[in-house]
Amino acid sequence: MTIKNITVLGSGIMGHGIAQVSAMSGYHVVLRDIEKQFLDKAMEKIKWSLDKMVSKQKLTEEQGKEIFSRITPIVDLGEALKDCDLMIEVVPEIMDLKKKVYAEVDKVVPQKTVFASNTSTLPITEIANTTSRPERFIGIHFFNPPQLMKLVEVIPGQKTKKELVDDTINFVKSVSKEPVVCKRDVPGFIVNRLFIPLVHEAAYAMDRTGATKEEIDSAVKFILHFPMGIFELADFTGMDVIHKATVEMHSRDKKVINPHPLIEKLYDEKKLGQKSGEGFYKYSGEQYERINLSEEIAKKFNPIQLLGNILNNAAWLITNQASDPQEIEKALLLGMGLKKPLFETAKQFGMKNIVAELEKLAKNNKFYEPDPYLVSLM
Ligand SMILES: CC(=O)CC(=O)SCCNC(=O)CCNC(=O)[C@H](O)C(C)(C)COP(=O)(O)OP(=O)(O)OC[C@H]1O[C@@H](n2cnc3c(N)ncnc32)[C@H](O)[C@@H]1OP(=O)(O)O
Ligand SMILES: NC(=O)C1=CN([C@@H]2O[C@H](COP(=O)(O)OP(=O)(O)OC[C@H]3O[C@@H](n4cnc5c(N)ncnc54)[C@H](OP(=O)(O)O)[C@@H]3O)[C@@H](O)[C@H]2O)C=CC1
């Protein structure tokens, strides 16, 4: 695959960032959305991000302008795809919508175009099979914010050609990211299999312990060494993405936790997080905003059960996705920016203590039963 021209379909949280990252590596990018107002907003966000990089001397002003000029916003689908080598689809996480978009694309897309989806959790094979080219279809999963996160998961579908997997790895490297190839197309791939359930686990932990969201978030940040609290990260991701991804994953695999009612409520009330001004927390604007968390209040919540749940899901991945532990570690460090390897944190807590906590939870709910792989590490 020779890539010069990339079309990004969808200009929201992820689409604008993927367009920017591609343009920063010299590709010509068309950014497509269904209305001009969304494209205007996306181009504003790209400008904000490039200005930030200029102010930090990661780019010169001239480079910033040049990158911006390589991105062309277009609403008309045929026009947007006219000379496209690689199409990256970044529309909302709704299977029917994605299929509808691919059906429209198939009517106007050139024969040479390769299809890639940035889906968080949906099966690549199922989407690919609805298109004209399942053998030239692949998952390319960036992390939020794509401008800063180093990881990209590469997910081949059942019919994806081997050469396309190699070409995709090269493409990911060409945009200065680190690829991890998911061996099986399981719900949530690698990182989301750990991250999405954790948001619900944290909400269930509030119910069980009476801890506040600030206490849990501070513990996640200062004791488990995540760069953001877990509720803060859910707000940053968007409650629509969290909710839809969980429902999709849970419907395909009952080992994924039941969605927590609070997350369903926030979603129903359109409290989607940072992008709508309120989620778990309130925000003053749409631009990047952080929550004040403190080492002091972190001491009020012991995150051992949360840690146990991430490890239990990691163990599931090792068995069912055929991931090896180093790959999972790499995915967490580069995809979620962990400041310290999770398995090192686990050693400090002690695997025996962690398994004992899961067994305690499992007395009331079999869902928490420790995975045999985890037990074997004791
Ligand atoms: C749902 C899915 O399918 C998959 C997913 O995406 S799962 C979620 C994956 N992502 C994560 O887990 C994100 C976790 N968070 C992080 O890694 C880090 O908090 C972060 C990289 C976002 C920020 O880094 P940080 O060390 O915490 O520092 P912070 O001070 O907040 O930000 C660093 C700077 O980057 C800037 N920045 C933020 N977003 C930016 C962007 N898009 N472009 C350019 N600069 C940006 C900030 O404004 C800040 O600048 P100042 O220093 O001038 O204030
Ligand atoms: N948010 C995150 O942290 C991450 C999300 N993802 C995945 O990326 C995808 C997009 O998520 P995200 O960026 O958060 O979502 P957003 O809602 O922020 O963006 C989606 C954009 O696509 C637009 N859109 C809807 N239909 C079409 C269409 N037919 N053609 C082109 N654009 C369309 C939407 O417009 P409108 O607003 O009108 O609907 C919106 O602007 C999802 O699959 C998600 O799971 C992956 C990694 C991280």
Short mmCIF file of C-alpha atoms and ligand atoms in Angstrom, two decimals:
data_model
loop_
_atom_site.label_atom_id
_atom_site.label_comp_id
_atom_site.label_asym_id
_atom_site.label_seq_id
_atom_site.Cartn_x
_atom_site.Cartn_y
_atom_site.Cartn_z
CA MET A 1 0.00 0.00 0.00
CA THR A 2 1.41 3.38 -0.97
CA ILE A 3 -0.15 6.09 1.13
CA LYS A 4 -0.14 9.74 0.20
CA ASN A 5 -3.71 10.76 0.79
CA ILE A 6 -5.69 9.94 3.90
CA THR A 7 -9.37 10.64 4.47
CA VAL A 8 -10.60 10.70 8.06
CA LEU A 9 -14.36 10.19 8.38
CA GLY A 10 -15.67 11.87 11.54
CA SER A 11 -14.08 14.95 13.07
CA GLY A 12 -14.90 14.53 16.76
CA ILE A 13 -12.60 13.89 19.73
CA MET A 14 -10.60 11.23 17.88
CA GLY A 15 -11.07 12.19 14.23
CA HIS A 16 -9.53 15.66 14.51
CA GLY A 17 -6.55 14.26 16.42
CA ILE A 18 -5.91 11.44 13.94
CA ALA A 19 -6.11 13.94 11.06
CA GLN A 20 -3.57 16.16 12.83
CA VAL A 21 -1.18 13.31 13.64
CA SER A 22 -1.28 12.15 10.00
CA ALA A 23 -0.66 15.66 8.67
CA MET A 24 2.24 16.07 11.11
CA SER A 25 3.92 13.15 9.34
CA GLY A 26 3.54 14.69 5.90
CA TYR A 27 0.35 13.00 4.66
CA HIS A 28 -2.29 14.97 2.82
CA VAL A 29 -5.45 14.68 4.85
CA VAL A 30 -9.11 15.25 4.11
CA LEU A 31 -11.27 15.56 7.22
CA ARG A 32 -14.91 14.73 6.58
CA ASP A 33 -17.98 15.22 8.75
CA ILE A 34 -21.69 15.49 8.06
CA GLU A 35 -21.95 19.23 8.73
CA LYS A 36 -19.61 22.15 8.22
CA GLN A 37 -20.07 23.38 11.79
CA PHE A 38 -18.43 20.17 13.14
CA LEU A 39 -15.53 20.60 10.76
CA ASP A 40 -15.08 24.23 11.83
CA LYS A 41 -14.94 23.13 15.45
CA ALA A 42 -12.47 20.35 14.61
CA MET A 43 -10.18 22.73 12.71
CA GLU A 44 -10.25 25.08 15.72
CA LYS A 45 -9.16 22.21 17.98
CA ILE A 46 -6.34 21.29 15.60
CA LYS A 47 -5.21 24.91 15.62
CA TRP A 48 -5.28 24.95 19.43
CA SER A 49 -3.19 21.79 19.59
CA LEU A 50 -0.64 22.97 17.01
CA ASP A 51 -0.34 26.35 18.79
CA LYS A 52 0.29 24.49 22.05
CA MET A 53 3.07 22.50 20.38
CA VAL A 54 4.57 25.69 18.95
CA SER A 55 4.44 27.35 22.38
CA LYS A 56 6.33 24.33 23.80
CA GLN A 57 8.88 24.52 20.96
CA LYS A 58 7.96 21.05 19.72
CA LEU A 59 7.21 22.71 16.36
CA THR A 60 8.19 25.99 14.75
CA GLU A 61 5.43 28.44 13.83
CA GLU A 62 6.12 27.72 10.17
CA GLN A 63 5.80 23.95 10.68
CA GLY A 64 2.52 24.51 12.54
CA LYS A 65 1.13 26.48 9.59
CA GLU A 66 2.35 23.94 7.06
CA ILE A 67 0.74 21.03 8.95
CA PHE A 68 -2.53 22.93 9.25
CA SER A 69 -2.51 23.62 5.51
CA ARG A 70 -2.21 19.88 4.75
CA ILE A 71 -5.67 19.25 6.26
CA THR A 72 -8.69 19.99 4.05
CA PRO A 73 -12.14 19.91 5.63
CA ILE A 74 -14.83 18.61 3.24
CA VAL A 75 -18.51 17.70 3.78
CA ASP A 76 -19.27 16.01 0.43
CA LEU A 77 -18.47 12.30 0.78
CA GLY A 78 -17.58 11.62 -2.87
CA GLU A 79 -15.30 14.66 -2.97
CA ALA A 80 -13.69 13.65 0.36
CA LEU A 81 -12.83 10.16 -0.92
CA LYS A 82 -11.93 11.06 -4.50
CA ASP A 83 -8.19 10.34 -4.30
CA CYS A 84 -8.00 8.47 -1.03
CA ASP A 85 -5.39 5.76 -0.38
CA LEU A 86 -6.30 5.08 3.26
CA MET A 87 -9.69 5.86 4.79
CA ILE A 88 -9.82 5.96 8.58
CA GLU A 89 -13.38 5.77 9.88
CA VAL A 90 -13.92 7.54 13.21
CA VAL A 91 -17.71 7.91 13.45
CA PRO A 92 -19.62 7.22 16.70
CA GLU A 93 -19.43 3.79 18.33
CA ILE A 94 -22.76 2.49 16.98
CA MET A 95 -22.60 -0.67 14.88
CA ASP A 96 -25.61 0.21 12.70
CA LEU A 97 -24.26 3.70 12.04
CA LYS A 98 -20.83 2.35 11.10
CA LYS A 99 -22.39 -0.17 8.69
CA LYS A 100 -24.55 2.56 7.16
CA VAL A 101 -21.49 4.78 6.67
CA TYR A 102 -19.53 1.96 4.95
CA ALA A 103 -22.51 1.29 2.65
CA GLU A 104 -22.49 4.97 1.60
CA VAL A 105 -18.71 4.95 1.23
CA ASP A 106 -18.79 1.83 -0.97
CA LYS A 107 -20.93 3.64 -3.54
CA VAL A 108 -18.33 6.37 -4.18
CA VAL A 109 -14.94 5.13 -3.02
CA PRO A 110 -12.10 4.41 -5.49
CA GLN A 111 -10.99 0.78 -5.91
CA LYS A 112 -7.50 1.53 -4.49
CA THR A 113 -8.71 2.72 -1.06
CA VAL A 114 -7.92 0.65 2.03
CA PHE A 115 -10.47 0.78 4.90
CA ALA A 116 -9.51 1.20 8.55
CA SER A 117 -11.80 1.59 11.55
CA ASN A 118 -10.86 3.31 14.79
CA THR A 119 -13.61 1.46 16.69
CA SER A 120 -12.98 1.05 20.43
CA THR A 121 -14.64 -2.32 20.82
CA LEU A 122 -16.72 -3.43 17.82
CA PRO A 123 -15.70 -6.63 15.96
CA ILE A 124 -13.55 -5.72 12.97
CA THR A 125 -14.58 -8.89 11.10
CA GLU A 126 -18.28 -8.07 11.38
CA ILE A 127 -17.87 -4.51 10.05
CA ALA A 128 -15.43 -5.66 7.34
CA ASN A 129 -17.83 -8.32 6.06
CA THR A 130 -20.46 -5.69 5.25
CA THR A 131 -18.05 -3.88 2.90
CA SER A 132 -16.79 -4.51 -0.63
CA ARG A 133 -13.25 -5.29 0.60
CA PRO A 134 -12.98 -7.33 3.84
CA GLU A 135 -9.48 -8.45 2.82
CA ARG A 136 -8.38 -4.80 2.70
CA PHE A 137 -10.04 -3.81 5.98
CA ILE A 138 -8.25 -3.46 9.33
CA GLY A 139 -8.66 -1.95 12.79
CA ILE A 140 -6.31 0.96 13.54
CA HIS A 141 -7.13 2.00 17.08
CA PHE A 142 -5.60 5.27 18.31
CA PHE A 143 -5.83 6.49 21.92
CA ASN A 144 -7.11 9.78 23.24
CA PRO A 145 -5.55 12.29 22.80
CA PRO A 146 -3.99 10.88 19.60
CA GLN A 147 -1.59 13.83 19.49
CA LEU A 148 0.04 12.67 22.74
CA MET A 149 -0.60 8.94 23.21
CA LYS A 150 2.06 6.70 21.67
CA LEU A 151 0.12 3.44 21.25
CA VAL A 152 -1.93 2.25 18.29
CA GLU A 153 -3.61 -1.17 18.37
CA VAL A 154 -3.66 -2.93 14.99
CA ILE A 155 -6.54 -5.40 14.71
CA PRO A 156 -6.71 -7.72 11.69
CA GLY A 157 -10.12 -9.15 10.84
CA GLN A 158 -10.54 -12.79 9.81
CA LYS A 159 -10.09 -11.97 6.11
CA THR A 160 -7.48 -9.21 6.38
CA LYS A 161 -4.52 -9.90 4.08
CA LYS A 162 -1.19 -10.51 5.81
CA GLU A 163 0.48 -7.79 3.65
CA LEU A 164 -2.03 -5.24 4.92
CA VAL A 165 -1.09 -6.04 8.52
CA ASP A 166 2.58 -5.38 7.67
CA ASP A 167 1.72 -2.21 5.75
CA THR A 168 -0.40 -0.99 8.65
CA ILE A 169 2.43 -1.56 11.12
CA ASN A 170 4.64 0.55 8.84
CA PHE A 171 1.98 3.23 8.58
CA VAL A 172 1.63 3.39 12.37
CA LYS A 173 5.40 3.74 12.72
CA SER A 174 5.39 6.43 10.02
CA VAL A 175 3.14 8.60 12.22
CA SER A 176 5.61 8.10 15.10
CA LYS A 177 3.42 5.70 17.05
CA GLU A 178 4.10 2.30 18.54
CA PRO A 179 1.96 -0.54 17.11
CA VAL A 180 0.67 -3.51 19.09
CA VAL A 181 -0.97 -6.21 16.98
CA CYS A 182 -4.01 -7.79 18.64
CA LYS A 183 -3.87 -11.51 18.00
CA ARG A 184 -7.62 -12.01 18.23
CA ASP A 185 -10.49 -9.69 17.47
CA VAL A 186 -11.97 -9.95 21.01
CA PRO A 187 -14.34 -7.27 22.41
CA GLY A 188 -12.22 -4.37 23.66
CA PHE A 189 -9.03 -5.63 21.95
CA ILE A 190 -6.39 -5.04 24.66
CA VAL A 191 -6.58 -1.67 26.40
CA ASN A 192 -10.36 -1.23 26.40
CA ARG A 193 -10.82 -4.71 27.83
CA LEU A 194 -9.05 -3.28 30.89
CA PHE A 195 -10.10 0.36 30.82
CA ILE A 196 -13.85 0.32 30.06
CA PRO A 197 -14.80 -2.23 32.80
CA LEU A 198 -12.61 -0.30 35.26
CA VAL A 199 -14.86 2.77 35.02
CA HIS A 200 -17.84 0.63 36.11
CA GLU A 201 -15.77 -1.14 38.76
CA ALA A 202 -14.85 2.24 40.22
CA ALA A 203 -18.53 3.24 40.32
CA TYR A 204 -19.41 -0.06 42.06
CA ALA A 205 -16.57 0.62 44.52
CA MET A 206 -18.23 3.95 45.42
CA ASP A 207 -21.42 2.00 46.29
CA ARG A 208 -19.57 -0.66 48.29
CA THR A 209 -17.31 1.62 50.29
CA GLY A 210 -18.98 5.04 50.37
CA ALA A 211 -15.74 6.57 49.02
CA THR A 212 -16.12 9.78 46.99
CA LYS A 213 -15.17 10.03 43.33
CA GLU A 214 -12.32 12.36 44.28
CA GLU A 215 -10.94 9.82 46.78
CA ILE A 216 -11.09 6.98 44.25
CA ASP A 217 -9.61 9.11 41.49
CA SER A 218 -6.79 10.33 43.71
CA ALA A 219 -5.97 6.74 44.70
CA VAL A 220 -5.99 5.62 41.06
CA LYS A 221 -3.62 8.48 40.24
CA PHE A 222 -1.26 8.45 43.22
CA ILE A 223 -1.32 4.78 44.28
CA LEU A 224 -1.94 2.92 41.01
CA HIS A 225 0.12 5.50 39.05
CA PHE A 226 -2.40 6.34 36.32
CA PRO A 227 -1.89 9.86 34.89
CA MET A 228 -5.59 10.68 35.40
CA GLY A 229 -8.26 9.52 37.82
CA ILE A 230 -10.58 6.91 36.32
CA PHE A 231 -13.73 9.08 36.50
CA GLU A 232 -11.69 11.99 35.14
CA LEU A 233 -10.61 9.75 32.26
CA ALA A 234 -14.21 8.64 31.59
CA ASP A 235 -15.20 12.32 31.30
CA PHE A 236 -12.24 12.89 29.00
CA THR A 237 -13.24 9.92 26.81
CA GLY A 238 -16.95 10.78 26.64
CA MET A 239 -19.77 8.98 28.48
CA ASP A 240 -21.36 8.09 25.12
CA VAL A 241 -18.24 6.16 24.12
CA ILE A 242 -17.98 4.50 27.56
CA HIS A 243 -21.67 3.58 27.60
CA LYS A 244 -21.89 2.29 24.03
CA ALA A 245 -18.60 0.42 24.28
CA THR A 246 -19.72 -1.30 27.50
CA VAL A 247 -23.11 -2.30 26.15
CA GLU A 248 -21.49 -3.70 22.99
CA MET A 249 -18.81 -5.58 24.93
CA HIS A 250 -21.24 -6.91 27.53
CA SER A 251 -23.66 -8.11 24.84
CA ARG A 252 -20.86 -10.16 23.25
CA ASP A 253 -19.12 -11.37 26.36
CA LYS A 254 -20.71 -11.79 29.79
CA LYS A 255 -17.26 -11.72 31.43
CA VAL A 256 -17.45 -7.95 30.88
CA ILE A 257 -19.07 -6.25 33.88
CA ASN A 258 -22.72 -5.09 33.88
CA PRO A 259 -22.95 -1.38 33.09
CA HIS A 260 -23.28 0.65 36.32
CA PRO A 261 -26.62 2.53 36.65
CA LEU A 262 -24.85 5.85 37.34
CA ILE A 263 -23.07 5.68 33.99
CA GLU A 264 -26.35 4.87 32.24
CA LYS A 265 -27.95 7.82 34.04
CA LEU A 266 -25.19 10.26 33.07
CA TYR A 267 -25.46 9.04 29.47
CA ASP A 268 -29.29 9.39 29.42
CA GLU A 269 -29.01 12.91 30.86
CA LYS A 270 -26.44 13.76 28.16
CA LYS A 271 -23.82 14.47 30.82
CA LEU A 272 -21.15 13.18 28.48
CA GLY A 273 -18.10 14.57 30.26
CA GLN A 274 -15.72 17.31 29.22
CA LYS A 275 -17.30 17.75 25.77
CA SER A 276 -20.77 18.56 27.19
CA GLY A 277 -19.55 20.55 30.22
CA GLU A 278 -20.51 17.90 32.80
CA GLY A 279 -20.03 14.21 33.46
CA PHE A 280 -18.80 12.87 36.78
CA TYR A 281 -17.31 16.36 37.21
CA LYS A 282 -18.22 19.84 35.93
CA TYR A 283 -16.10 21.69 33.35
CA SER A 284 -15.85 25.34 32.41
CA GLY A 285 -15.11 24.93 28.70
CA GLU A 286 -14.60 22.44 25.91
CA GLN A 287 -10.82 22.60 25.77
CA TYR A 288 -8.52 20.25 27.67
CA GLU A 289 -9.22 20.61 31.42
CA ARG A 290 -7.93 18.64 34.43
CA ILE A 291 -9.41 17.75 37.83
CA ASN A 292 -7.53 18.66 40.99
CA LEU A 293 -6.63 15.41 42.72
CA SER A 294 -4.41 15.09 45.77
CA GLU A 295 -2.00 12.65 47.34
CA GLU A 296 -3.53 13.48 50.71
CA ILE A 297 -7.06 12.30 49.90
CA ALA A 298 -5.66 9.30 47.98
CA LYS A 299 -4.89 7.80 51.41
CA LYS A 300 -8.61 7.53 52.17
CA PHE A 301 -9.25 4.78 49.59
CA ASN A 302 -7.47 1.47 49.18
CA PRO A 303 -7.56 0.62 45.45
CA ILE A 304 -6.59 -3.07 45.89
CA GLN A 305 -9.96 -4.38 44.61
CA LEU A 306 -9.75 -2.14 41.54
CA LEU A 307 -6.25 -3.40 40.93
CA GLY A 308 -7.53 -6.98 41.30
CA ASN A 309 -10.17 -6.33 38.67
CA ILE A 310 -7.74 -4.92 36.13
CA LEU A 311 -5.44 -7.89 36.71
CA ASN A 312 -8.34 -10.32 36.40
CA ASN A 313 -9.19 -8.82 33.00
CA ALA A 314 -5.52 -8.87 32.02
CA ALA A 315 -5.42 -12.58 32.92
CA TRP A 316 -8.52 -13.13 30.75
CA LEU A 317 -6.69 -11.41 27.87
CA ILE A 318 -3.61 -13.57 28.30
CA THR A 319 -5.79 -16.67 27.97
CA ASN A 320 -8.30 -15.52 25.34
CA GLN A 321 -6.51 -12.89 23.27
CA ALA A 322 -3.19 -14.77 23.45
CA SER A 323 -1.52 -11.53 24.57
CA ASP A 324 1.65 -11.90 26.53
CA PRO A 325 2.04 -9.98 29.79
CA GLN A 326 4.76 -7.71 28.33
CA GLU A 327 2.43 -6.70 25.53
CA ILE A 328 -0.30 -5.79 28.01
CA GLU A 329 2.20 -3.84 30.07
CA LYS A 330 3.37 -1.96 26.97
CA ALA A 331 -0.24 -1.24 25.96
CA LEU A 332 -1.02 0.23 29.39
CA LEU A 333 2.17 2.30 29.53
CA LEU A 334 1.80 3.74 26.03
CA GLY A 335 -1.99 3.68 25.57
CA MET A 336 -3.03 4.95 29.01
CA GLY A 337 0.20 6.66 30.03
CA LEU A 338 0.71 4.69 33.27
CA LYS A 339 3.65 6.14 35.19
CA LYS A 340 4.69 2.77 36.58
CA PRO A 341 4.19 -0.77 35.19
CA LEU A 342 0.99 -2.23 36.62
CA PHE A 343 2.58 -5.60 37.38
CA GLU A 344 5.19 -3.79 39.55
CA THR A 345 2.42 -2.06 41.47
CA ALA A 346 0.75 -5.48 41.85
CA LYS A 347 3.95 -6.93 43.32
CA GLN A 348 3.96 -4.19 45.97
CA PHE A 349 0.39 -5.05 46.99
CA GLY A 350 1.22 -8.76 46.88
CA MET A 351 -0.54 -11.14 44.49
CA LYS A 352 -1.82 -13.22 47.41
CA ASN A 353 -3.54 -10.19 48.98
CA ILE A 354 -5.02 -9.17 45.65
CA VAL A 355 -6.46 -12.63 44.99
CA ALA A 356 -7.84 -12.73 48.57
CA GLU A 357 -9.71 -9.46 47.89
CA LEU A 358 -11.22 -10.88 44.69
CA GLU A 359 -12.29 -14.00 46.59
CA LYS A 360 -13.98 -11.77 49.20
CA LEU A 361 -15.96 -10.04 46.43
CA ALA A 362 -16.73 -13.39 44.76
CA LYS A 363 -18.58 -14.56 47.90
CA ASN A 364 -21.42 -12.20 46.94
CA ASN A 365 -20.96 -12.25 43.19
CA LYS A 366 -19.33 -15.06 41.22
CA PHE A 367 -18.36 -12.55 38.54
CA TYR A 368 -15.34 -11.60 40.68
CA GLU A 369 -13.88 -15.09 40.91
CA PRO A 370 -10.13 -14.83 40.35
CA ASP A 371 -8.97 -16.07 36.96
CA PRO A 372 -6.96 -19.35 37.20
CA TYR A 373 -4.00 -17.64 35.51
CA LEU A 374 -3.94 -14.99 38.25
CA VAL A 375 -4.17 -17.63 40.94
CA SER A 376 -1.21 -19.43 39.35
CA LEU A 377 0.91 -16.29 39.90
CA MET A 378 0.41 -16.34 43.68
C1 LIG B 1 -11.80 4.73 24.60
C2 LIG B 1 -10.80 4.15 23.69
O1 LIG B 1 -11.18 3.53 22.69
C3 LIG B 1 -9.36 4.19 23.92
C4 LIG B 1 -8.81 5.27 24.77
O2 LIG B 1 -8.52 6.32 24.27
S1 LIG B 1 -8.61 4.91 26.39
C5 LIG B 1 -7.93 6.37 27.06
C6 LIG B 1 -6.49 6.54 26.69
N1 LIG B 1 -5.94 7.77 27.17
C7 LIG B 1 -5.55 7.94 28.45
O3 LIG B 1 -5.63 7.03 29.25
C8 LIG B 1 -5.05 9.31 28.78
C9 LIG B 1 -4.40 9.34 30.12
N2 LIG B 1 -3.76 10.67 30.35
C10 LIG B 1 -2.50 10.92 29.98
O4 LIG B 1 -1.79 10.09 29.46
C11 LIG B 1 -1.98 12.29 30.34
O5 LIG B 1 -2.77 12.82 31.37
C12 LIG B 1 -1.98 13.29 29.13
C13 LIG B 1 -0.95 12.80 28.10
C14 LIG B 1 -3.34 13.41 28.50
C15 LIG B 1 -1.54 14.66 29.62
O6 LIG B 1 -0.27 14.60 30.21
P1 LIG B 1 0.03 15.04 31.73
O7 LIG B 1 1.43 14.68 32.02
O8 LIG B 1 -1.02 14.42 32.61
O9 LIG B 1 0.09 16.58 31.79
P2 LIG B 1 -0.86 17.81 31.60
O10 LIG B 1 -0.17 18.87 32.34
O11 LIG B 1 -2.29 17.60 31.93
O12 LIG B 1 -0.78 18.01 30.04
C16 LIG B 1 0.41 18.24 29.39
C17 LIG B 1 0.27 19.34 28.37
O13 LIG B 1 -0.28 18.76 27.17
C18 LIG B 1 -1.23 19.66 26.64
N3 LIG B 1 -2.18 18.95 25.79
C19 LIG B 1 -3.27 18.25 26.15
N4 LIG B 1 -3.91 17.79 25.08
C20 LIG B 1 -3.20 18.20 24.00
C21 LIG B 1 -3.37 18.06 22.60
N5 LIG B 1 -4.39 17.39 22.10
N6 LIG B 1 -2.45 18.63 21.78
C22 LIG B 1 -1.40 19.31 22.28
N7 LIG B 1 -1.20 19.50 23.60
C23 LIG B 1 -2.10 18.94 24.44
C24 LIG B 1 -1.89 20.25 27.88
O14 LIG B 1 -2.60 21.42 27.59
C25 LIG B 1 -0.70 20.48 28.78
O15 LIG B 1 -0.11 21.71 28.43
P3 LIG B 1 0.39 22.76 29.56
O16 LIG B 1 1.61 22.11 30.11
O17 LIG B 1 0.68 24.00 28.78
O18 LIG B 1 -0.71 22.91 30.55
N1 LIG B 2 -13.31 9.18 22.71
C1 LIG B 2 -12.28 8.36 22.85
O1 LIG B 2 -11.52 8.47 23.83
C2 LIG B 2 -12.01 7.30 21.83
C3 LIG B 2 -12.95 6.93 20.88
N2 LIG B 2 -12.64 5.96 19.96
C4 LIG B 2 -13.59 5.55 18.93
O2 LIG B 2 -13.54 6.49 17.86
C5 LIG B 2 -14.84 6.63 17.26
C6 LIG B 2 -15.29 8.07 17.37
O3 LIG B 2 -15.31 8.46 18.74
P1 LIG B 2 -15.21 9.99 19.20
O4 LIG B 2 -14.25 10.70 18.34
O5 LIG B 2 -15.02 9.99 20.66
O6 LIG B 2 -16.70 10.45 18.86
P2 LIG B 2 -17.28 11.89 18.60
O7 LIG B 2 -18.73 11.83 18.85
O8 LIG B 2 -16.45 12.91 19.30
O9 LIG B 2 -17.01 12.09 17.03
C7 LIG B 2 -17.66 11.39 16.03
C8 LIG B 2 -17.88 12.36 14.88
O10 LIG B 2 -18.35 11.66 13.75
C9 LIG B 2 -19.41 12.40 13.19
N3 LIG B 2 -20.24 11.59 12.33
C10 LIG B 2 -21.42 10.99 12.55
N4 LIG B 2 -21.83 10.37 11.43
C11 LIG B 2 -20.89 10.60 10.49
C12 LIG B 2 -20.75 10.26 9.12
N5 LIG B 2 -21.69 9.58 8.51
N6 LIG B 2 -19.64 10.66 8.45
C13 LIG B 2 -18.68 11.36 9.07
N7 LIG B 2 -18.79 11.75 10.34
C14 LIG B 2 -19.86 11.37 11.05
C15 LIG B 2 -20.11 12.94 14.41
O11 LIG B 2 -21.04 13.95 14.09
P3 LIG B 2 -22.31 14.16 15.11
O12 LIG B 2 -21.75 14.86 16.28
O13 LIG B 2 -23.27 14.93 14.32
O14 LIG B 2 -22.83 12.76 15.42
C16 LIG B 2 -18.91 13.43 15.21
O15 LIG B 2 -18.46 14.69 14.79
C17 LIG B 2 -15.74 5.64 18.00
O16 LIG B 2 -15.73 4.42 17.32
C18 LIG B 2 -15.05 5.52 19.35
O17 LIG B 2 -15.37 4.33 20.02
C19 LIG B 2 -11.41 5.34 19.93
C20 LIG B 2 -10.44 5.71 20.81
C21 LIG B 2 -10.69 6.67 21.89
#
